[in-house]
Amino acid sequence: MVAAPLKLLLGLENEGFSFVDVGHSYQPKARKNSKTLYCDSLYRFCFWDFWTPLLNQYCVQFKRMKIAVEGCMHGDLDKVYDTIKYIENTRNIKIDLLLCCGDFQAVRNEKDMDSLNVPPKYREMKSFWKYYSGQEVAPVPTIFIGGNHEASNYLWELYYGGWAAPNIYFLGFAGVVKFGNIRIGGLSGIYNARNYCLGHHERPPYNDNTIRSVYHVREYDVHKLMHLEDPIDIFLSHDWPLGITDFGNWQQLVRYKKHFKDEIQQGTLGSKPAAQLLEKLKPSYWFSAHLHCKFTALVEHEEGGRVTKFLALDKCLPGRKFLQIVDIESDPGPYEVQYDEEWLAITRKLNCVFPLTLRRGDFGRTQLDMQDCRQWVKSRMEDRGAKPCEFSQTAPPHKPSDSVSNTTFSGSPRNPQTVSFLELLDLPYVLDNALDSRDTPTSLPQKDDYSEDIPIEDEDDLEDGEPNNENRSS
């Protein structure tokens, strides 16, 4: 944590975050007689220049990792990486890691868009395909979770986590990894009470119902995360934990997000499972996105006890608060993604009750003797190493030169990374198991029954007065 006197000097005593707050704009501007300098080319960021030497001295002394946190990516990798490069070059600093809180949109080709729950007019190839194909390489290690606007067919291949592209790691539907000595956990998707207790029954190609339900958080994945005992440094979720606004300045929030007021006062804004995980895990930092605005909070879990610094960020658009740099104490490195021993043990132990139909998982019959399981995993990792399997393509990347897509649906391929992960844990591959017809009801809920939280176009970007009928508290 930043020393208390320094926090006061920097004006960070309320937010608890470090010194760079990033957005971007098209017009350069500067404010005179101010500690805050707005530096512009295409992008801008604000920085307390007067205190830079003090802060840099503190960072060097305590060996702090610089982590960039991004809200909703929406496929704009080029813009975010360009912003990070600009910060690094202008301030002569090195960003060690980028974290993205969902809606990453890892779209590899035109066919992946069939699994992207986005209105047709918002379906764009964007820039992920360039990183998937190898045309571009992420300039900073990137870890992301899924949101409610994803190429779900691709993320299902990497259910347990893996490299979505070189240097770009997906945490899985739920997961924990280590980056250096920083322990990072995450939960993909958004909460929907109707589907929460179901199993992962969806398989590509998705229909009008399953293209939505596939990204709904499931009890099984939360159940696994609830078994974590070792401290978590950072946790990522797409939607906010239920009740998080009680710990921040929600009155200021509703001044520019007026439609949040009723849900905040009724206690319905946010995710119940995320709130349960926040109470159980008590991470040092919790980062979210989804609601397309910046919001900070400090959660003191017990008087004088552990504190979680919560930060939600916007999506990547001009003038929006979509990126922030956070300094976290760490060892000097090396900084690379590695498997987490405790998480592997939990995954191995609970994979036998992995629900793959509409039926609810039977979690009660599994006894978690974690000591023996962790010892087994530790021995296995010593033999095979702690690094994830290398990236490999499982679908052809987009080719701008092709006037017509030559990509056809070929089911859900077995990603070599997932196969390697399951071999490491001596587990069977079950992701392509077909639905049991006996578990399938005669009629699934119709599309109109689902009430999704917030669309890719939020109320600030509506065109021609188009109404926003989505309910964020579903």
Coordinates of C-alpha atoms in Angstrom, one line a residue:
M1 CA 0.0 0.0 0.0
V2 CA 1.0 3.6 -0.5
A3 CA 2.4 5.2 2.7
A4 CA -0.3 7.3 4.4
P5 CA 1.4 10.7 4.2
L6 CA 2.2 10.2 0.5
K7 CA -1.5 9.2 -0.1
L8 CA -2.6 12.4 1.5
L9 CA -0.2 14.4 -0.7
L10 CA -1.4 12.7 -3.8
G11 CA -5.1 13.0 -2.9
L12 CA -5.5 9.2 -2.9
E13 CA -6.9 8.7 0.6
N14 CA -10.4 8.0 -0.7
E15 CA -9.8 5.9 -3.7
G16 CA -6.7 4.0 -2.5
F17 CA -5.3 3.8 -6.0
S18 CA -2.1 4.9 -7.7
F19 CA -1.2 7.8 -9.8
V20 CA -2.3 7.4 -13.4
D21 CA -5.8 7.8 -14.6
V22 CA -6.2 7.2 -18.3
G23 CA -8.8 8.1 -20.9
H24 CA -8.4 9.6 -24.3
S25 CA -9.6 12.6 -26.2
Y26 CA -9.1 14.3 -29.5
Q27 CA -8.2 17.9 -28.5
P28 CA -5.0 18.7 -26.5
K29 CA -5.4 20.9 -23.5
A30 CA -3.5 22.0 -20.4
R31 CA -4.5 23.5 -17.1
K32 CA -2.2 26.2 -15.7
N33 CA -1.4 26.6 -12.0
S34 CA -2.5 23.0 -11.2
K35 CA -0.7 20.0 -9.9
T36 CA -2.5 18.0 -12.6
L37 CA -1.1 18.2 -16.1
Y38 CA -3.1 16.9 -19.0
C39 CA -0.8 15.7 -21.7
D40 CA -2.3 15.0 -25.1
S41 CA -1.5 13.6 -28.5
L42 CA -4.3 11.3 -29.5
Y43 CA -4.6 10.1 -25.9
R44 CA -4.4 11.9 -22.6
F45 CA -3.8 10.9 -19.0
C46 CA -3.6 12.9 -15.8
F47 CA -0.6 12.7 -13.4
W48 CA 0.4 14.4 -10.2
D49 CA 3.8 15.6 -11.7
F50 CA 4.8 17.6 -8.6
W51 CA 5.0 14.3 -6.6
T52 CA 6.5 12.1 -9.3
P53 CA 10.0 11.9 -7.8
L54 CA 8.6 11.0 -4.3
L55 CA 6.4 8.3 -5.8
N56 CA 9.1 6.9 -8.0
Q57 CA 11.5 6.7 -5.1
Y58 CA 8.8 4.9 -3.0
C59 CA 8.1 2.4 -5.9
V60 CA 11.8 1.5 -6.3
Q61 CA 12.3 1.0 -2.6
F62 CA 9.4 -1.4 -2.3
K63 CA 9.7 -3.1 -5.8
R64 CA 6.2 -2.4 -7.1
M65 CA 4.5 -3.9 -10.1
K66 CA 2.7 -1.5 -12.5
I67 CA -0.5 -3.0 -13.6
A68 CA -2.8 -1.4 -16.1
V69 CA -6.5 -2.1 -15.5
E70 CA -9.0 -1.9 -18.4
G71 CA -12.8 -1.8 -18.2
C72 CA -14.7 -3.2 -21.2
M73 CA -12.3 -3.9 -24.1
H74 CA -15.0 -4.5 -26.8
G75 CA -12.3 -5.7 -29.2
D76 CA -10.4 -2.4 -29.3
L77 CA -7.0 -3.9 -28.4
D78 CA -5.1 -1.6 -30.7
K79 CA -6.4 1.5 -29.0
V80 CA -5.7 0.2 -25.5
Y81 CA -2.2 -0.9 -26.3
D82 CA -1.5 2.4 -28.1
T83 CA -2.6 4.2 -24.9
I84 CA -0.3 2.0 -22.8
K85 CA 2.6 2.7 -25.1
Y86 CA 2.0 6.4 -24.9
I87 CA 2.0 6.4 -21.1
E88 CA 5.2 4.4 -21.1
N89 CA 7.0 6.6 -23.5
T90 CA 5.8 9.9 -22.0
R91 CA 6.5 9.0 -18.4
N92 CA 9.4 6.7 -18.9
I93 CA 7.8 3.8 -17.0
K94 CA 7.2 0.2 -17.9
I95 CA 3.8 -1.4 -17.5
D96 CA 4.2 -5.0 -16.4
L97 CA 0.7 -6.4 -16.9
L98 CA -2.7 -5.5 -18.4
L99 CA -5.9 -6.8 -16.8
C100 CA -9.2 -6.6 -18.7
C101 CA -12.5 -7.0 -16.9
G102 CA -14.6 -8.5 -19.6
D103 CA -16.3 -8.0 -23.0
F104 CA -12.9 -8.7 -24.5
Q105 CA -14.4 -10.0 -27.7
A106 CA -11.8 -12.5 -28.8
V107 CA -13.2 -12.8 -32.3
R108 CA -10.9 -14.7 -34.6
N109 CA -12.9 -14.7 -37.8
E110 CA -16.3 -13.9 -39.3
K111 CA -17.8 -17.2 -38.1
D112 CA -17.0 -16.4 -34.5
M113 CA -19.5 -13.5 -34.7
D114 CA -22.3 -16.1 -34.8
S115 CA -21.5 -16.8 -31.2
L116 CA -21.2 -13.1 -30.2
N117 CA -24.4 -11.8 -28.5
V118 CA -24.3 -8.4 -30.1
P119 CA -26.9 -6.7 -32.3
P120 CA -25.9 -7.2 -36.0
K121 CA -25.2 -3.5 -36.5
Y122 CA -22.5 -3.6 -33.8
R123 CA -20.8 -6.7 -35.1
E124 CA -17.3 -5.7 -36.2
M125 CA -14.1 -7.6 -36.6
K126 CA -12.2 -5.1 -34.5
S127 CA -8.6 -5.9 -33.8
F128 CA -8.2 -9.2 -31.8
W129 CA -7.8 -11.3 -35.0
K130 CA -4.5 -9.5 -35.7
Y131 CA -3.1 -10.8 -32.3
Y132 CA -4.6 -14.2 -32.8
S133 CA -3.0 -14.5 -36.3
G134 CA 0.4 -13.3 -35.2
Q135 CA 0.3 -10.2 -37.3
E136 CA 0.5 -8.2 -34.1
V137 CA 1.9 -9.3 -30.6
A138 CA 0.5 -7.9 -27.4
P139 CA 3.2 -5.4 -26.2
V140 CA 2.4 -6.2 -22.5
P141 CA 1.3 -9.5 -20.9
T142 CA -2.5 -9.4 -20.8
I143 CA -5.0 -11.4 -18.6
F144 CA -8.7 -11.1 -19.2
I145 CA -12.0 -12.6 -18.1
G146 CA -15.2 -13.0 -20.1
G147 CA -18.2 -10.7 -20.0
N148 CA -21.6 -10.8 -21.7
H149 CA -20.4 -9.8 -25.2
E150 CA -17.9 -12.5 -26.1
A151 CA -17.1 -15.1 -28.9
S152 CA -18.4 -17.8 -26.5
N153 CA -17.5 -20.6 -28.8
Y154 CA -13.8 -19.8 -28.5
L155 CA -13.9 -19.2 -24.8
W156 CA -15.6 -22.5 -24.3
E157 CA -12.6 -24.2 -25.9
L158 CA -10.6 -22.6 -23.1
Y159 CA -13.1 -23.2 -20.2
Y160 CA -10.2 -24.0 -17.8
G161 CA -8.2 -21.0 -19.1
G162 CA -5.4 -20.6 -21.6
W163 CA -3.7 -18.4 -24.2
A164 CA -6.4 -16.8 -26.4
A165 CA -3.5 -15.4 -28.4
P166 CA 0.3 -15.1 -27.8
N167 CA 0.8 -13.1 -24.6
I168 CA -3.0 -12.8 -24.0
Y169 CA -4.3 -15.2 -21.4
F170 CA -7.9 -16.0 -20.6
L171 CA -8.6 -16.9 -17.0
G172 CA -11.3 -19.3 -17.9
F173 CA -14.9 -19.3 -16.8
A174 CA -13.4 -19.2 -13.3
G175 CA -9.7 -19.3 -12.5
V176 CA -6.7 -18.3 -10.5
V177 CA -3.1 -17.8 -11.8
K178 CA 0.1 -16.3 -10.5
F179 CA 1.9 -13.5 -12.3
G180 CA 5.2 -13.2 -10.5
N181 CA 4.2 -13.5 -6.9
I182 CA 0.8 -11.7 -7.5
R183 CA -2.2 -14.1 -7.2
I184 CA -5.0 -13.2 -9.6
G185 CA -8.4 -14.7 -9.6
G186 CA -11.5 -14.1 -11.8
L187 CA -15.0 -15.0 -12.6
S188 CA -16.3 -14.6 -16.2
G189 CA -19.8 -13.7 -17.3
I190 CA -22.7 -11.9 -15.6
Y191 CA -25.2 -13.1 -13.0
N192 CA -28.7 -14.2 -14.0
A193 CA -30.8 -15.8 -11.3
R194 CA -32.7 -18.0 -13.7
N195 CA -29.6 -19.8 -15.0
Y196 CA -27.3 -19.6 -12.0
C197 CA -28.0 -23.2 -10.7
L198 CA -28.0 -24.9 -14.1
G199 CA -25.1 -26.8 -15.5
H200 CA -23.0 -25.7 -18.5
H201 CA -25.4 -27.2 -21.0
E202 CA -24.8 -24.9 -23.9
R203 CA -22.8 -26.1 -26.9
P204 CA -22.0 -24.3 -30.2
P205 CA -23.7 -23.6 -32.5
Y206 CA -25.8 -21.5 -30.1
N207 CA -29.5 -20.7 -30.6
D208 CA -31.3 -17.5 -29.6
N209 CA -31.5 -18.8 -26.0
T210 CA -28.1 -20.4 -25.4
I211 CA -26.1 -17.5 -27.0
R212 CA -27.3 -15.5 -24.0
S213 CA -27.3 -18.2 -21.3
V214 CA -23.8 -19.4 -22.1
Y215 CA -22.2 -16.4 -20.4
H216 CA -24.4 -16.5 -17.3
V217 CA -22.4 -17.2 -14.1
R218 CA -22.9 -20.7 -12.8
E219 CA -23.0 -21.9 -9.2
Y220 CA -20.4 -24.6 -9.9
D221 CA -17.7 -22.1 -10.9
V222 CA -18.5 -19.9 -7.8
H223 CA -18.5 -23.1 -5.6
K224 CA -14.9 -23.8 -6.8
L225 CA -13.8 -20.2 -6.0
M226 CA -15.4 -20.3 -2.6
H227 CA -13.0 -23.1 -1.6
L228 CA -10.0 -20.9 -2.0
E229 CA -8.2 -20.3 1.3
D230 CA -4.8 -18.8 0.4
P231 CA -4.9 -15.0 0.1
I232 CA -5.9 -13.4 -3.3
D233 CA -4.2 -10.2 -4.3
I234 CA -6.5 -9.3 -7.2
F235 CA -9.9 -10.5 -8.3
L236 CA -11.7 -9.7 -11.5
S237 CA -15.5 -9.8 -12.3
H238 CA -17.4 -8.3 -15.1
D239 CA -20.4 -7.2 -13.2
W240 CA -20.1 -5.4 -9.8
P241 CA -20.6 -7.2 -6.5
L242 CA -24.1 -6.6 -5.1
G243 CA -24.0 -3.8 -2.5
I244 CA -20.6 -2.5 -3.5
T245 CA -22.1 1.0 -3.9
D246 CA -22.6 1.1 -0.1
F247 CA -18.9 1.5 0.2
G248 CA -18.3 4.3 -2.2
N249 CA -19.8 7.7 -3.2
W250 CA -23.0 6.4 -4.8
Q251 CA -24.6 9.8 -4.6
Q252 CA -21.9 11.1 -7.0
L253 CA -22.4 8.1 -9.2
V254 CA -26.1 8.7 -9.7
R255 CA -25.5 12.3 -10.6
Y256 CA -24.3 11.1 -14.0
K257 CA -25.9 7.6 -14.1
K258 CA -29.4 8.6 -12.9
H259 CA -31.0 5.3 -13.9
F260 CA -28.9 3.5 -11.2
K261 CA -30.6 5.2 -8.3
D262 CA -33.6 3.0 -7.9
E263 CA -31.6 -0.2 -8.1
I264 CA -29.0 1.1 -5.6
Q265 CA -31.8 2.1 -3.2
Q266 CA -33.6 -1.2 -3.7
G267 CA -30.3 -3.2 -3.2
T268 CA -30.5 -4.9 -6.6
L269 CA -27.6 -3.4 -8.5
G270 CA -24.9 -6.0 -8.9
S271 CA -24.2 -9.7 -8.7
K272 CA -25.0 -11.8 -5.6
P273 CA -22.4 -14.5 -6.2
A274 CA -19.7 -11.8 -6.7
A275 CA -20.8 -10.3 -3.3
Q276 CA -20.4 -13.7 -1.7
L277 CA -16.9 -14.1 -3.2
L278 CA -15.9 -10.6 -2.0
E279 CA -17.0 -11.5 1.5
K280 CA -15.2 -14.9 1.5
L281 CA -12.0 -14.1 -0.4
K282 CA -11.4 -10.5 0.8
P283 CA -8.9 -9.7 -2.0
S284 CA -6.6 -6.7 -1.8
Y285 CA -8.1 -5.4 -5.1
W286 CA -11.3 -6.1 -7.0
F287 CA -11.7 -4.8 -10.5
S288 CA -14.9 -4.8 -12.5
A289 CA -16.5 -3.2 -15.6
H290 CA -19.9 -3.8 -17.3
L291 CA -21.8 -0.6 -16.3
H292 CA -19.6 1.7 -18.4
C293 CA -18.5 4.1 -15.8
K294 CA -15.8 4.6 -13.2
F295 CA -16.6 3.9 -9.5
T296 CA -14.3 3.4 -6.5
A297 CA -15.0 1.9 -3.1
L298 CA -13.1 0.7 0.0
V299 CA -14.5 -2.3 1.7
E300 CA -13.4 -2.9 5.3
H301 CA -14.3 -6.5 6.0
E302 CA -14.0 -6.2 9.7
E303 CA -13.0 -3.4 11.9
G304 CA -9.3 -2.9 11.7
G305 CA -9.1 -5.9 9.4
R306 CA -8.5 -6.6 5.7
V307 CA -9.6 -4.0 3.2
T308 CA -10.5 -4.5 -0.5
K309 CA -10.0 -1.6 -2.9
F310 CA -12.7 -1.8 -5.5
L311 CA -12.4 -0.1 -8.9
A312 CA -14.8 -0.2 -11.8
L313 CA -13.9 1.3 -15.2
D314 CA -15.6 2.4 -18.4
K315 CA -15.2 1.1 -21.9
C316 CA -12.6 2.3 -24.4
L317 CA -14.0 5.5 -25.9
P318 CA -12.8 9.1 -26.3
G319 CA -12.9 11.0 -23.1
R320 CA -14.0 8.0 -21.0
K321 CA -12.3 6.7 -17.9
F322 CA -11.4 3.2 -19.2
L323 CA -7.9 2.6 -18.0
Q324 CA -6.0 3.1 -14.7
I325 CA -2.5 2.2 -13.6
V326 CA -2.2 0.6 -10.2
D327 CA 1.0 -0.1 -8.3
I328 CA 1.2 -3.3 -6.2
E329 CA 4.0 -4.5 -4.1
S330 CA 5.7 -7.6 -5.6
D331 CA 8.9 -9.5 -5.9
P332 CA 11.2 -8.3 -8.7
G333 CA 10.2 -11.1 -11.0
P334 CA 10.4 -12.9 -13.4
Y335 CA 6.9 -11.7 -14.4
E336 CA 5.1 -14.5 -16.2
V337 CA 1.8 -16.4 -16.0
Q338 CA 2.0 -19.6 -14.0
Y339 CA -0.5 -22.1 -12.8
D340 CA -1.7 -21.8 -9.2
E341 CA -1.2 -24.9 -7.0
E342 CA -4.3 -24.5 -4.9
W343 CA -6.6 -23.7 -7.8
L344 CA -5.4 -26.8 -9.7
A345 CA -6.1 -28.9 -6.6
I346 CA -9.6 -27.6 -6.4
T347 CA -10.2 -28.1 -10.1
R348 CA -9.0 -31.7 -9.9
K349 CA -11.1 -32.5 -6.9
L350 CA -14.3 -30.9 -8.1
N351 CA -14.1 -31.9 -11.8
C352 CA -16.0 -35.1 -11.0
V353 CA -19.2 -33.1 -10.3
F354 CA -18.8 -30.7 -13.3
P355 CA -22.4 -30.3 -14.4
L356 CA -22.7 -30.4 -18.2
T357 CA -26.5 -30.6 -18.5
L358 CA -29.3 -28.5 -17.3
R359 CA -29.3 -30.4 -14.0
R360 CA -27.8 -28.7 -11.0
G361 CA -24.4 -30.0 -9.8
D362 CA -24.4 -32.4 -6.9
F363 CA -21.6 -30.7 -4.9
G364 CA -22.4 -32.1 -1.5
R365 CA -21.1 -35.6 -2.1
T366 CA -17.5 -34.5 -2.8
Q367 CA -15.2 -34.3 0.2
L368 CA -12.4 -31.9 -0.3
D369 CA -9.3 -33.5 1.3
M370 CA -7.2 -30.7 -0.1
Q371 CA -3.9 -31.6 1.7
D372 CA -3.4 -34.9 -0.3
C373 CA -4.7 -33.3 -3.5
R374 CA -2.4 -30.3 -3.2
Q375 CA 0.6 -32.6 -2.6
W376 CA -0.3 -34.6 -5.7
V377 CA -0.6 -31.4 -7.7
K378 CA 2.7 -30.0 -6.3
S379 CA 4.5 -33.2 -7.3
R380 CA 2.9 -33.1 -10.8
M381 CA 3.9 -29.4 -11.3
E382 CA 7.5 -30.2 -10.2
D383 CA 7.7 -32.9 -12.9
R384 CA 5.9 -30.9 -15.7
G385 CA 6.4 -27.3 -14.7
A386 CA 4.0 -24.5 -13.7
K387 CA 3.7 -22.7 -17.0
P388 CA 0.6 -23.1 -19.2
C389 CA 0.9 -24.9 -22.5
E390 CA 1.9 -22.7 -25.4
F391 CA -0.7 -21.0 -27.6
S392 CA -2.0 -22.8 -30.7
Q393 CA -4.6 -21.8 -33.3
T394 CA -7.8 -23.9 -33.6
A395 CA -9.5 -21.8 -36.3
P396 CA -8.3 -19.8 -39.3
P397 CA -7.9 -16.1 -38.6
H398 CA -9.7 -13.4 -40.4
K399 CA -8.2 -12.4 -43.8
P400 CA -9.1 -8.8 -44.8
S401 CA -8.2 -9.6 -48.4
D402 CA -11.0 -12.2 -48.6
S403 CA -14.2 -10.7 -49.9
V404 CA -16.2 -13.7 -48.7
S405 CA -15.6 -15.6 -45.5
N406 CA -14.2 -19.1 -46.1
T407 CA -14.8 -20.1 -42.5
T408 CA -17.3 -22.8 -41.8
F409 CA -18.6 -24.2 -38.5
S410 CA -16.7 -27.3 -37.5
G411 CA -18.1 -28.0 -34.0
S412 CA -16.2 -27.2 -30.9
P413 CA -12.6 -28.3 -31.5
R414 CA -10.5 -29.7 -28.7
N415 CA -8.0 -27.0 -27.9
P416 CA -4.5 -28.5 -27.4
Q417 CA -4.0 -26.2 -24.4
T418 CA -7.1 -27.6 -22.7
V419 CA -6.0 -31.2 -23.5
S420 CA -2.6 -30.5 -22.0
F421 CA -4.2 -28.9 -18.9
L422 CA -6.4 -32.0 -18.3
E423 CA -3.5 -34.4 -18.9
L424 CA -1.5 -32.4 -16.2
L425 CA -4.4 -33.1 -13.7
D426 CA -5.1 -36.6 -15.1
L427 CA -8.7 -35.6 -15.9
P428 CA -10.9 -36.7 -18.8
Y429 CA -11.9 -34.2 -21.6
V430 CA -15.7 -33.6 -21.2
L431 CA -16.3 -30.2 -22.9
D432 CA -17.7 -31.8 -26.0
N433 CA -20.1 -34.1 -24.3
A434 CA -23.5 -33.9 -25.9
L435 CA -26.6 -32.9 -24.0
D436 CA -28.5 -35.8 -22.4
S437 CA -32.0 -35.6 -24.0
R438 CA -33.5 -36.7 -20.7
D439 CA -32.3 -33.6 -19.0
T440 CA -33.6 -31.2 -21.7
P441 CA -37.0 -29.7 -21.1
T442 CA -39.5 -29.6 -23.9
S443 CA -39.1 -25.9 -24.2
L444 CA -36.4 -23.6 -23.0
P445 CA -37.3 -20.0 -21.9
Q446 CA -37.8 -17.8 -24.9
K447 CA -35.4 -15.0 -25.8
D448 CA -37.7 -12.3 -24.5
D449 CA -37.7 -14.0 -21.0
Y450 CA -34.1 -13.2 -20.6
S451 CA -33.3 -9.7 -19.3
E452 CA -29.7 -8.9 -19.9
D453 CA -27.8 -6.3 -17.9
I454 CA -26.4 -3.7 -20.3
P455 CA -26.0 -3.9 -24.0
I456 CA -22.9 -3.1 -26.0
E457 CA -24.4 0.3 -26.7
D458 CA -25.2 2.0 -23.4
E459 CA -27.4 4.9 -22.6
D460 CA -24.6 7.4 -23.4
D461 CA -24.2 6.1 -26.9
L462 CA -27.8 5.5 -28.1
E463 CA -28.4 6.5 -31.7
D464 CA -31.6 8.3 -32.8
G465 CA -33.2 8.1 -29.4
E466 CA -33.1 4.3 -29.3
P467 CA -34.4 3.1 -25.8
N468 CA -32.4 1.0 -23.4
N469 CA -34.7 -1.7 -22.2
E470 CA -32.1 -3.9 -20.5
N471 CA -32.3 -4.5 -16.8
R472 CA -28.9 -4.4 -15.1
S473 CA -29.9 -6.3 -12.0
S474 CA -30.9 -9.6 -13.7

